[in-house]
Amino acid sequence: MTRATYRFREYTLRPDRTPEADTVLFAIECKGCGQSSDGAENPEDGTEWAAEHLKANPGHLTYREHITRPYRFEAGAWQ
């Protein structure tokens, strides 16, 4: 009979802040029509887009923010 030994390892999911990580991007989407700003590194770019979009579309009053943030698992101790 063959016996197997298993080892388990804990991992923690955290925001990826390594130099090679993707950039955090911010975008604003109009809930009225589905249009959205381009993803930008500066969160203010999306709010400026929303203000311009509202000027062009006075009835579009609701928006949602999309944040794209890279994450990575960090290995912990073996159990």
MMTF fields as JSON, N, C-alpha, C and O atoms, coordinates in Angstrom:
{
  "mmtfVersion": "1.0.0",
  "mmtfProducer": "UNKNOWN",
  "numBonds": 315,
  "numAtoms": 316,
  "numGroups": 79,
  "numChains": 1,
  "numModels": 1,
  "chainsPerModel": [1],
  "groupsPerChain": [79],
  "chainIdList": ["A"],
  "bondAtomList": [4, 2, 8, 6, 12, 10, 16, 14, 20, 18, 24, 22, 28, 26, 32, 30, 36, 34, 40, 38, 44, 42, 48, 46, 52, 50, 56, 54, 60, 58, 64, 62, 68, 66, 72, 70, 76, 74, 80, 78, 84, 82, 88, 86, 92, 90, 96, 94, 100, 98, 104, 102, 108, 106, 112, 110, 116, 114, 120, 118, 124, 122, 128, 126, 132, 130, 136, 134, 140, 138, 144, 142, 148, 146, 152, 150, 156, 154, 160, 158, 164, 162, 168, 166, 172, 170, 176, 174, 180, 178, 184, 182, 188, 186, 192, 190, 196, 194, 200, 198, 204, 202, 208, 206, 212, 210, 216, 214, 220, 218, 224, 222, 228, 226, 232, 230, 236, 234, 240, 238, 244, 242, 248, 246, 252, 250, 256, 254, 260, 258, 264, 262, 268, 266, 272, 270, 276, 274, 280, 278, 284, 282, 288, 286, 292, 290, 296, 294, 300, 298, 304, 302, 308, 306, 312, 310],
  "bondOrderList": [1, 1, 1, 1, 1, 1, 1, 1, 1, 1, 1, 1, 1, 1, 1, 1, 1, 1, 1, 1, 1, 1, 1, 1, 1, 1, 1, 1, 1, 1, 1, 1, 1, 1, 1, 1, 1, 1, 1, 1, 1, 1, 1, 1, 1, 1, 1, 1, 1, 1, 1, 1, 1, 1, 1, 1, 1, 1, 1, 1, 1, 1, 1, 1, 1, 1, 1, 1, 1, 1, 1, 1, 1, 1, 1, 1, 1, 1],
  "groupList": [{"groupName": "MET", "atomNameList": ["N", "CA", "C", "O"], "elementList": ["N", "C", "C", "O"], "formalChargeList": [0, 0, 0, 0], "bondAtomList": [1, 0, 2, 1, 3, 2], "bondOrderList": [1, 1, 2], "singleLetterCode": "M", "chemCompType": "L-PEPTIDE LINKING"}, {"groupName": "THR", "atomNameList": ["N", "CA", "C", "O"], "elementList": ["N", "C", "C", "O"], "formalChargeList": [0, 0, 0, 0], "bondAtomList": [1, 0, 2, 1, 3, 2], "bondOrderList": [1, 1, 2], "singleLetterCode": "T", "chemCompType": "L-PEPTIDE LINKING"}, {"groupName": "ARG", "atomNameList": ["N", "CA", "C", "O"], "elementList": ["N", "C", "C", "O"], "formalChargeList": [0, 0, 0, 0], "bondAtomList": [1, 0, 2, 1, 3, 2], "bondOrderList": [1, 1, 2], "singleLetterCode": "R", "chemCompType": "L-PEPTIDE LINKING"}, {"groupName": "ALA", "atomNameList": ["N", "CA", "C", "O"], "elementList": ["N", "C", "C", "O"], "formalChargeList": [0, 0, 0, 0], "bondAtomList": [1, 0, 2, 1, 3, 2], "bondOrderList": [1, 1, 2], "singleLetterCode": "A", "chemCompType": "L-PEPTIDE LINKING"}, {"groupName": "TYR", "atomNameList": ["N", "CA", "C", "O"], "elementList": ["N", "C", "C", "O"], "formalChargeList": [0, 0, 0, 0], "bondAtomList": [1, 0, 2, 1, 3, 2], "bondOrderList": [1, 1, 2], "singleLetterCode": "Y", "chemCompType": "L-PEPTIDE LINKING"}, {"groupName": "PHE", "atomNameList": ["N", "CA", "C", "O"], "elementList": ["N", "C", "C", "O"], "formalChargeList": [0, 0, 0, 0], "bondAtomList": [1, 0, 2, 1, 3, 2], "bondOrderList": [1, 1, 2], "singleLetterCode": "F", "chemCompType": "L-PEPTIDE LINKING"}, {"groupName": "GLU", "atomNameList": ["N", "CA", "C", "O"], "elementList": ["N", "C", "C", "O"], "formalChargeList": [0, 0, 0, 0], "bondAtomList": [1, 0, 2, 1, 3, 2], "bondOrderList": [1, 1, 2], "singleLetterCode": "E", "chemCompType": "L-PEPTIDE LINKING"}, {"groupName": "LEU", "atomNameList": ["N", "CA", "C", "O"], "elementList": ["N", "C", "C", "O"], "formalChargeList": [0, 0, 0, 0], "bondAtomList": [1, 0, 2, 1, 3, 2], "bondOrderList": [1, 1, 2], "singleLetterCode": "L", "chemCompType": "L-PEPTIDE LINKING"}, {"groupName": "PRO", "atomNameList": ["N", "CA", "C", "O"], "elementList": ["N", "C", "C", "O"], "formalChargeList": [0, 0, 0, 0], "bondAtomList": [1, 0, 2, 1, 3, 2], "bondOrderList": [1, 1, 2], "singleLetterCode": "P", "chemCompType": "L-PEPTIDE LINKING"}, {"groupName": "ASP", "atomNameList": ["N", "CA", "C", "O"], "elementList": ["N", "C", "C", "O"], "formalChargeList": [0, 0, 0, 0], "bondAtomList": [1, 0, 2, 1, 3, 2], "bondOrderList": [1, 1, 2], "singleLetterCode": "D", "chemCompType": "L-PEPTIDE LINKING"}, {"groupName": "VAL", "atomNameList": ["N", "CA", "C", "O"], "elementList": ["N", "C", "C", "O"], "formalChargeList": [0, 0, 0, 0], "bondAtomList": [1, 0, 2, 1, 3, 2], "bondOrderList": [1, 1, 2], "singleLetterCode": "V", "chemCompType": "L-PEPTIDE LINKING"}, {"groupName": "ILE", "atomNameList": ["N", "CA", "C", "O"], "elementList": ["N", "C", "C", "O"], "formalChargeList": [0, 0, 0, 0], "bondAtomList": [1, 0, 2, 1, 3, 2], "bondOrderList": [1, 1, 2], "singleLetterCode": "I", "chemCompType": "L-PEPTIDE LINKING"}, {"groupName": "CYS", "atomNameList": ["N", "CA", "C", "O"], "elementList": ["N", "C", "C", "O"], "formalChargeList": [0, 0, 0, 0], "bondAtomList": [1, 0, 2, 1, 3, 2], "bondOrderList": [1, 1, 2], "singleLetterCode": "C", "chemCompType": "L-PEPTIDE LINKING"}, {"groupName": "LYS", "atomNameList": ["N", "CA", "C", "O"], "elementList": ["N", "C", "C", "O"], "formalChargeList": [0, 0, 0, 0], "bondAtomList": [1, 0, 2, 1, 3, 2], "bondOrderList": [1, 1, 2], "singleLetterCode": "K", "chemCompType": "L-PEPTIDE LINKING"}, {"groupName": "GLY", "atomNameList": ["N", "CA", "C", "O"], "elementList": ["N", "C", "C", "O"], "formalChargeList": [0, 0, 0, 0], "bondAtomList": [1, 0, 2, 1, 3, 2], "bondOrderList": [1, 1, 2], "singleLetterCode": "G", "chemCompType": "PEPTIDE LINKING"}, {"groupName": "GLN", "atomNameList": ["N", "CA", "C", "O"], "elementList": ["N", "C", "C", "O"], "formalChargeList": [0, 0, 0, 0], "bondAtomList": [1, 0, 2, 1, 3, 2], "bondOrderList": [1, 1, 2], "singleLetterCode": "Q", "chemCompType": "L-PEPTIDE LINKING"}, {"groupName": "SER", "atomNameList": ["N", "CA", "C", "O"], "elementList": ["N", "C", "C", "O"], "formalChargeList": [0, 0, 0, 0], "bondAtomList": [1, 0, 2, 1, 3, 2], "bondOrderList": [1, 1, 2], "singleLetterCode": "S", "chemCompType": "L-PEPTIDE LINKING"}, {"groupName": "ASN", "atomNameList": ["N", "CA", "C", "O"], "elementList": ["N", "C", "C", "O"], "formalChargeList": [0, 0, 0, 0], "bondAtomList": [1, 0, 2, 1, 3, 2], "bondOrderList": [1, 1, 2], "singleLetterCode": "N", "chemCompType": "L-PEPTIDE LINKING"}, {"groupName": "TRP", "atomNameList": ["N", "CA", "C", "O"], "elementList": ["N", "C", "C", "O"], "formalChargeList": [0, 0, 0, 0], "bondAtomList": [1, 0, 2, 1, 3, 2], "bondOrderList": [1, 1, 2], "singleLetterCode": "W", "chemCompType": "L-PEPTIDE LINKING"}, {"groupName": "HIS", "atomNameList": ["N", "CA", "C", "O"], "elementList": ["N", "C", "C", "O"], "formalChargeList": [0, 0, 0, 0], "bondAtomList": [1, 0, 2, 1, 3, 2], "bondOrderList": [1, 1, 2], "singleLetterCode": "H", "chemCompType": "L-PEPTIDE LINKING"}],
  "groupTypeList": [0, 1, 2, 3, 1, 4, 2, 5, 2, 6, 4, 1, 7, 2, 8, 9, 2, 1, 8, 6, 3, 9, 1, 10, 7, 5, 3, 11, 6, 12, 13, 14, 12, 14, 15, 16, 16, 9, 14, 3, 6, 17, 8, 6, 9, 14, 1, 6, 18, 3, 3, 6, 19, 7, 13, 3, 17, 8, 14, 19, 7, 1, 4, 2, 6, 19, 11, 1, 2, 8, 4, 2, 5, 6, 3, 14, 3, 18, 15],
  "groupIdList": [1, 2, 3, 4, 5, 6, 7, 8, 9, 10, 11, 12, 13, 14, 15, 16, 17, 18, 19, 20, 21, 22, 23, 24, 25, 26, 27, 28, 29, 30, 31, 32, 33, 34, 35, 36, 37, 38, 39, 40, 41, 42, 43, 44, 45, 46, 47, 48, 49, 50, 51, 52, 53, 54, 55, 56, 57, 58, 59, 60, 61, 62, 63, 64, 65, 66, 67, 68, 69, 70, 71, 72, 73, 74, 75, 76, 77, 78, 79],
  "secStructList": [7, 7, 7, 7, 7, 7, 7, 7, 3, 3, 3, 3, 3, 3, 3, 7, 7, 1, 6, 6, 1, 7, 7, 7, 3, 3, 3, 3, 3, 3, 6, 6, 6, 7, 7, 5, 7, 7, 7, 5, 1, 1, 2, 2, 2, 2, 2, 2, 2, 2, 2, 2, 2, 2, 2, 2, 7, 6, 6, 7, 7, 7, 3, 3, 3, 3, 3, 3, 7, 7, 3, 3, 3, 3, 3, 3, 3, 3, 7],
  "xCoordList": [0.839, 0.0, 0.889, 1.837, 0.573, 1.332, 0.733, -0.484, 1.609, 1.145, 1.522, 2.593, 0.668, 0.925, 0.991, 0.275, 1.858, 1.963, 1.548, 2.024, 0.674, 0.204, 0.681, 0.662, 1.11, 1.463, 0.574, 0.341, 0.088, -0.793, -0.087, 0.739, -0.427, 0.18, -0.907, -1.832, -0.793, -1.739, -1.295, -0.102, -2.272, -2.005, -2.874, -3.983, -2.365, -3.105, -3.22, -2.225, -4.43, -4.671, -4.559, -5.263, -3.652, -3.412, -3.269, -2.969, -3.49, -3.22, -1.761, -0.855, -1.556, -0.211, 0.485, 0.107, 1.492, 2.241, 3.672, 4.536, 3.914, 5.246, 5.481, 4.521, 6.739, 7.026, 6.415, 6.077, 6.267, 5.735, 4.203, 3.631, 3.547, 2.08, 1.423, 1.982, 0.226, -0.558, -0.936, -0.96, -1.225, -1.616, -3.065, -3.902, -3.363, -4.746, -5.444, -4.934, -6.612, -7.352, -8.726, -9.363, -9.16, -10.452, -11.276, -10.761, -12.553, -13.46, -14.839, -15.194, -15.602, -16.973, -17.904, -17.644, -18.993, -19.984, -21.319, -21.768, -21.938, -23.285, -24.288, -24.326, -25.094, -26.087, -27.255, -27.999, -27.422, -28.518, -28.319, -29.264, -27.091, -26.862, -25.749, -25.583, -24.988, -23.93, -22.598, -21.624, -22.53, -21.24, -20.335, -20.808, -19.012, -18.099, -16.833, -16.486, -16.162, -14.871, -13.842, -14.042, -12.744, -11.637, -11.003, -11.041, -10.43, -9.724, -8.527, -7.752, -8.366, -7.27, -6.626, -7.272, -5.362, -4.648, -5.123, -5.048, -5.602, -6.057, -7.572, -8.305, -8.061, -9.513, -10.29, -11.48, -9.649, -10.328, -10.714, -11.662, -10.003, -10.327, -11.744, -12.443, -12.174, -13.523, -14.592, -15.648, -14.336, -15.34, -15.457, -16.543, -14.35, -14.409, -15.228, -16.028, -15.027, -15.812, -17.294, -18.13, -17.627, -19.03, -19.669, -20.823, -18.934, -19.467, -19.748, -20.783, -18.844, -19.057, -20.225, -21.023, -20.315, -21.408, -22.755, -23.737, -22.8, -24.043, -24.445, -25.628, -23.458, -23.776, -24.417, -25.357, -23.909, -24.444, -25.742, -26.53, -25.965, -27.136, -27.73, -27.491, -28.496, -28.993, -29.819, -29.917, -30.406, -31.218, -30.416, -30.965, -29.131, -28.297, -27.685, -26.633, -28.372, -27.998, -27.32, -26.807, -27.305, -26.723, -25.51, -25.528, -24.464, -23.188, -22.645, -23.051, -21.728, -21.018, -19.534, -19.149, -18.726, -17.27, -16.772, -17.2, -15.868, -15.207, -13.724, -13.058, -13.23, -11.811, -11.198, -11.666, -10.167, -9.445, -8.123, -7.251, -7.986, -6.813, -6.196, -6.897, -4.898, -4.266, -4.068, -3.739, -4.275, -4.072, -3.144, -2.991, -2.531, -1.71, -1.77, -1.976, -1.584, -1.505, -0.073, 0.866, 0.087, 1.402, 1.404, 0.513, 2.428, 2.53, 2.891, 3.709, 2.271, 2.541, 3.282, 3.976, 3.131, 3.842, 3.237, 2.043, 4.082, 3.62, 2.97, 3.425, 1.934, 1.232, 1.708, 1.239],
  "yCoordList": [-1.174, 0.0, 1.243, 1.341, 2.181, 3.425, 4.454, 4.624, 5.124, 6.163, 7.526, 7.689, 8.473, 9.833, 10.771, 10.602, 11.747, 12.788, 14.106, 14.465, 14.813, 16.086, 17.205, 17.083, 18.297, 19.499, 20.617, 20.735, 21.423, 22.526, 23.842, 23.943, 24.827, 26.14, 27.201, 27.151, 28.148, 29.254, 30.331, 30.557, 30.985, 32.094, 33.271, 33.087, 34.465, 35.68, 36.501, 36.739, 36.929, 37.756, 39.218, 39.683, 39.94, 41.356, 42.164, 41.613, 43.481, 44.322, 44.163, 44.113, 44.085, 43.897, 45.247, 46.092, 45.445, 46.702, 46.504, 47.351, 45.402, 45.149, 46.068, 46.546, 46.324, 47.225, 46.764, 47.598, 45.457, 44.956, 44.854, 44.401, 45.261, 45.183, 46.14, 47.177, 45.76, 46.65, 47.902, 47.894, 48.952, 50.221, 50.16, 49.528, 50.808, 50.934, 51.917, 53.007, 51.525, 52.368, 52.713, 51.901, 53.933, 54.44, 54.827, 55.451, 54.456, 54.837, 55.106, 54.536, 55.977, 56.3, 55.865, 56.133, 55.19, 54.734, 55.411, 55.48, 55.903, 56.475, 55.322, 54.492, 55.277, 54.21, 54.441, 53.509, 55.674, 55.982, 55.417, 54.915, 55.496, 55.067, 54.039, 53.467, 53.798, 52.794, 53.286, 52.534, 54.546, 55.078, 55.249, 55.432, 55.186, 55.358, 56.07, 56.121, 56.613, 57.245, 56.156, 54.995, 56.544, 55.61, 55.398, 56.289, 54.241, 54.003, 54.933, 55.052, 55.588, 56.534, 56.273, 55.768, 56.618, 56.459, 57.483, 57.237, 58.611, 59.681, 59.571, 59.664, 59.375, 59.251, 60.5, 60.412, 61.646, 62.897, 62.923, 63.616, 62.186, 62.181, 61.671, 62.182, 60.673, 60.129, 61.104, 61.192, 61.839, 62.795, 63.967, 64.516, 64.344, 65.396, 64.904, 65.655, 63.647, 63.082, 63.095, 63.462, 62.694, 62.647, 64.029, 64.162, 65.052, 66.417, 66.839, 67.445, 66.528, 66.859, 66.047, 66.562, 64.781, 63.938, 64.465, 64.448, 64.927, 65.49, 66.759, 66.984, 67.588, 68.802, 68.45, 69.114, 67.405, 66.992, 66.197, 66.13, 65.593, 64.746, 65.076, 64.344, 66.16, 66.627, 65.612, 65.723, 64.639, 63.641, 62.48, 61.65, 62.415, 61.306, 61.682, 62.319, 61.27, 61.727, 60.657, 60.976, 59.413, 58.356, 57.732, 57.479, 57.493, 56.983, 55.947, 55.891, 55.128, 54.203, 54.243, 54.448, 54.044, 54.052, 52.614, 51.738, 52.391, 51.093, 51.292, 52.133, 50.515, 50.568, 49.221, 48.18, 49.24, 48.023, 48.051, 48.873, 47.131, 47.1, 45.704, 44.709, 45.62, 44.295, 43.69, 44.389, 42.39, 41.645, 40.465, 40.022, 39.966, 38.773, 37.997, 38.571, 36.679, 35.837, 35.823, 35.711, 35.938, 35.821, 34.533, 34.28, 33.728, 32.439, 32.637, 33.491, 31.838, 31.879, 30.635, 29.996, 30.304, 29.172, 27.84, 27.739, 26.853, 25.489, 24.949, 25.24, 24.185, 23.568, 22.143, 21.451],
  "zCoordList": [0.0, 0.0, 0.0, 0.779, -0.875, -0.973, -0.014, 0.067, 0.698, 1.618, 1.056, 0.471, 1.229, 0.753, 1.955, 2.942, 1.842, 2.856, 2.225, 1.148, 2.888, 2.379, 3.288, 4.512, 2.67, 3.416, 2.898, 1.696, 3.805, 3.444, 3.729, 4.636, 2.946, 3.093, 3.089, 2.279, 3.985, 4.008, 3.025, 2.825, 2.42, 1.512, 1.941, 2.444, 1.739, 2.036, 0.756, 0.071, 0.443, -0.737, -0.326, 0.57, -1.006, -0.688, -1.983, -3.042, -1.877, -3.056, -3.488, -2.656, -4.786, -5.342, -5.44, -6.252, -4.619, -4.617, -5.115, -4.886, -5.785, -6.33, -7.52, -8.126, -7.867, -8.999, -10.322, -11.163, -10.522, -11.794, -11.812, -12.804, -10.747, -10.659, -11.655, -12.013, -12.087, -12.943, -12.156, -10.925, -12.868, -12.27, -11.795, -12.439, -10.68, -10.213, -11.155, -11.416, -11.659, -12.6, -12.027, -11.356, -12.31, -11.853, -13.074, -14.001, -13.074, -14.155, -13.544, -12.513, -14.191, -13.778, -14.901, -16.074, -14.533, -15.503, -15.229, -14.085, -16.271, -16.172, -16.13, -17.039, -15.078, -14.958, -15.909, -16.214, -16.38, -17.287, -18.683, -19.291, -19.195, -20.576, -20.729, -21.806, -19.672, -19.741, -20.25, -20.251, -20.688, -21.129, -19.919, -18.797, -20.158, -19.031, -19.466, -20.645, -18.472, -18.728, -18.986, -18.629, -19.608, -19.77, -18.4, -17.552, -18.186, -16.933, -16.829, -17.778, -15.702, -15.495, -14.138, -13.219, -14.024, -12.758, -11.721, -10.518, -12.191, -11.306, -11.131, -12.116, -9.901, -9.718, -10.112, -10.413, -10.116, -10.484, -11.962, -12.332, -12.811, -14.24, -14.479, -15.354, -13.714, -13.877, -13.434, -14.061, -12.363, -11.901, -12.877, -13.064, -13.491, -14.517, -15.71, -16.269, -16.097, -17.189, -16.828, -17.654, -15.592, -15.17, -15.222, -15.631, -14.813, -14.859, -16.3, -16.574, -17.214, -18.634, -19.205, -19.987, -18.808, -19.296, -18.806, -19.548, -17.573, -17.035, -17.783, -18.041, -18.131, -18.896, -20.232, -20.669, -20.878, -22.175, -22.042, -22.985, -20.868, -20.639, -19.272, -18.312, -19.16, -17.861, -17.077, -15.855, -17.737, -17.05, -16.474, -15.749, -16.786, -16.319, -14.969, -14.901, -13.894, -12.554, -11.696, -10.623, -12.133, -11.303, -12.001, -13.206, -11.217, -11.729, -10.768, -9.608, -11.253, -10.372, -10.724, -11.875, -9.705, -9.892, -9.997, -9.246, -10.933, -11.092, -10.784, -11.388, -9.848, -9.501, -9.852, -9.39, -10.659, -11.016, -10.275, -10.557, -9.314, -8.445, -8.525, -8.341, -8.796, -8.873, -7.482, -6.524, -7.396, -6.153, -6.418, -7.557, -5.354, -5.473, -4.162, -3.093, -4.264, -3.081, -2.588, -3.375, -1.276, -0.641, 0.166, 0.977, -0.08, 0.597, 2.054, 2.397, 2.909, 4.328, 4.768, 3.977, 6.017, 6.611, 6.151, 5.872, 6.085, 5.826, 7.087, 8.194, 6.934, 8.07, 8.261, 9.165]
}
